[in-house]
Coordinates of C-alpha atoms in Angstrom, one line a residue:
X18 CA 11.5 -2.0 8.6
X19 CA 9.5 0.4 10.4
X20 CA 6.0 -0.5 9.2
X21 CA 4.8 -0.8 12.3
X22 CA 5.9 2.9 13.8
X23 CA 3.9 3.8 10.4
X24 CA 0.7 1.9 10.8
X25 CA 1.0 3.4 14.7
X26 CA 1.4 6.9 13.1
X27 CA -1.5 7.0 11.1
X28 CA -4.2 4.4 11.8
X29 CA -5.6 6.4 13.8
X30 CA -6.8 9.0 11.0
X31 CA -6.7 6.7 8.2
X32 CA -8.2 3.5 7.5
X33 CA -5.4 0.9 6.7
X34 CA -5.2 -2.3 4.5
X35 CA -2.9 -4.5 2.6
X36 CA -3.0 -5.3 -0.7
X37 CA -0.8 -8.3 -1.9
X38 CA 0.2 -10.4 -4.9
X39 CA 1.1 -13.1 -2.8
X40 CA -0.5 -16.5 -3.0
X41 CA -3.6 -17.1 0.2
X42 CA -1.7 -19.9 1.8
X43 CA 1.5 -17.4 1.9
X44 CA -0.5 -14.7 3.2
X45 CA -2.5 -16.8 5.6
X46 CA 1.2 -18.1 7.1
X47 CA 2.8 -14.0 6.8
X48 CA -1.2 -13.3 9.0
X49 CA -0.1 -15.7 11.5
X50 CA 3.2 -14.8 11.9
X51 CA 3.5 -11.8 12.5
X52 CA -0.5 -10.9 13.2
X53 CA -0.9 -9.0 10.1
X54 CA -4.7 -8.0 11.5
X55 CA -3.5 -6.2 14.5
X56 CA -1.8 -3.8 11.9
X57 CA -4.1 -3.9 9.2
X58 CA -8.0 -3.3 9.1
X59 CA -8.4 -5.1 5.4
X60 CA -5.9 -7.9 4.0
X61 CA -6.7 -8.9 0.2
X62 CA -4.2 -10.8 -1.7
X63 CA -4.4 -10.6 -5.0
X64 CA -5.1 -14.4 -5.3
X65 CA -8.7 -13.3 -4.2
X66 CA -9.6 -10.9 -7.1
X67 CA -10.3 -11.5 -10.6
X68 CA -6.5 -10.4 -11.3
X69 CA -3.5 -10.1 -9.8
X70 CA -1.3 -7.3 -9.4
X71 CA -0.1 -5.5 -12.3
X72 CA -3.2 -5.3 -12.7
X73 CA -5.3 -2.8 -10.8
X74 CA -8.0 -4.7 -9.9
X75 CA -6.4 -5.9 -6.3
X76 CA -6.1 -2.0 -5.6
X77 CA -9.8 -0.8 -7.0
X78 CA -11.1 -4.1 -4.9
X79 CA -10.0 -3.2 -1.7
X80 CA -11.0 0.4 -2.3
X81 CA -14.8 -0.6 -3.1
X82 CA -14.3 -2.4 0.3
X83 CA -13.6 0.1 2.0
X84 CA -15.4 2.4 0.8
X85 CA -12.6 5.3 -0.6
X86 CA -12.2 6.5 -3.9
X87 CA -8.5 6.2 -5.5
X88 CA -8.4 10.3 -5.3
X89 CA -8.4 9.8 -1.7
X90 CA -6.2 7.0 -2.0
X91 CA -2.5 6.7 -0.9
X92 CA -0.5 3.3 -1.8
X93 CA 2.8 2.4 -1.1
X94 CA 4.8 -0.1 -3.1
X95 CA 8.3 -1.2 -3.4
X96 CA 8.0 -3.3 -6.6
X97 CA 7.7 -2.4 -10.0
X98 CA 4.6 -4.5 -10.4
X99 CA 2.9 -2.8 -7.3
X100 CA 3.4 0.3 -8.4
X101 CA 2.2 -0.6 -12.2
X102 CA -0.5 -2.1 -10.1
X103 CA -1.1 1.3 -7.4
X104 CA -0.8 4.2 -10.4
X105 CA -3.3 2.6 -12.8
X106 CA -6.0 2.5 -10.2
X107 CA -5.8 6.1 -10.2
X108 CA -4.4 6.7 -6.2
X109 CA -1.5 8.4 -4.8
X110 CA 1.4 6.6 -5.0
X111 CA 4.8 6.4 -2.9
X112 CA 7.5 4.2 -3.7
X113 CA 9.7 3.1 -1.0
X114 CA 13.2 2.5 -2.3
X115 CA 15.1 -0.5 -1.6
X116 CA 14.1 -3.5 -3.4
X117 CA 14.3 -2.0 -6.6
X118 CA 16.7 0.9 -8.8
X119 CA 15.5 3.9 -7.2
X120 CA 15.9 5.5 -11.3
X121 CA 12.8 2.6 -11.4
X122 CA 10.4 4.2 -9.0
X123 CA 10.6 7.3 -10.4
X124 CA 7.3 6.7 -12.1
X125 CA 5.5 7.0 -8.2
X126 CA 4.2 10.0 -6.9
X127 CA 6.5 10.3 -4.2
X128 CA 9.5 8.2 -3.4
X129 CA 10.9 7.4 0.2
X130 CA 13.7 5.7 1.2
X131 CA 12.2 4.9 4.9
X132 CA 9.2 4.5 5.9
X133 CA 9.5 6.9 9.0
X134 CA 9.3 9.5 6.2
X135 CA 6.0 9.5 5.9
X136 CA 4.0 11.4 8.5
X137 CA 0.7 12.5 8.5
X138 CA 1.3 15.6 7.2
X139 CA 3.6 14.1 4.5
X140 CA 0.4 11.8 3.7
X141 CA -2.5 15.1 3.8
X142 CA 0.1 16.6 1.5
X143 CA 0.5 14.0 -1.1
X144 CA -3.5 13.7 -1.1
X145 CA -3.6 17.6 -1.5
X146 CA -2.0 17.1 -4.9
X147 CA -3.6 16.6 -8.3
X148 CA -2.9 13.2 -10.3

């Protein structure tokens, strides 16, 4: 819920993408669905890379491809894997609470427990800090 008013919020000053562990052939139904590239510039899933999420190397991929370093990176994640996945490829990391204990997320950078918490200025703030 409400990662749509977010992509709408800040698309327009940051360039967007998802990163996912899930298998292509789920991803490529979830893209159909629900027209994943209207809200996102770059999809990877993690099926694509040499490995998967908790690994960083989803993450680091999709920041060589578009061209950011992790400093200038913000991820959110609401698994314990994704965020294992988001902090060791050195970016900013928010974990949205839900899915998981929020005493578990308390390893991210920020946590949330919507995502119409984070605003732009939330966002230039987070990427202000040091990591």
């Amino acid at each position: 819920p409400g990662f749509k008013e977010l992509i709408n919020r800040i698309s327009n000053n940051y360039i967007t993408g998802l990163v996912t562990a899930s298998p292509l052939r789920s991803l490529d139904w979830i893209r159909e669905k629900i027209i994943l590239d209207n809200y996102f510039q770059h999809i990877i899933s993690g099926e694509e890379t040499k490995k998967n999420k908790p690994h960083p190397h989803p993450y680091l991929e999709m920041m060589t491809r578009i061209r950011v370093k992790p400093k200038n990176t913000v991820i959110i994640e609401d698994s314990i894997l994704g965020l294992r996945s988001a902090l060791s490829s050195g970016a900013h990391v928010i974990a949205r609470n839900g899915s998981v204990h929020r005493e578990n997320l308390e390893i991210a950078h920020r946590i949330v427990d919507h995502l119409d918490e984070i605003s732009l200025e939330f966002i230039d703030d987070l990427l202000q800090e040091d990591i």
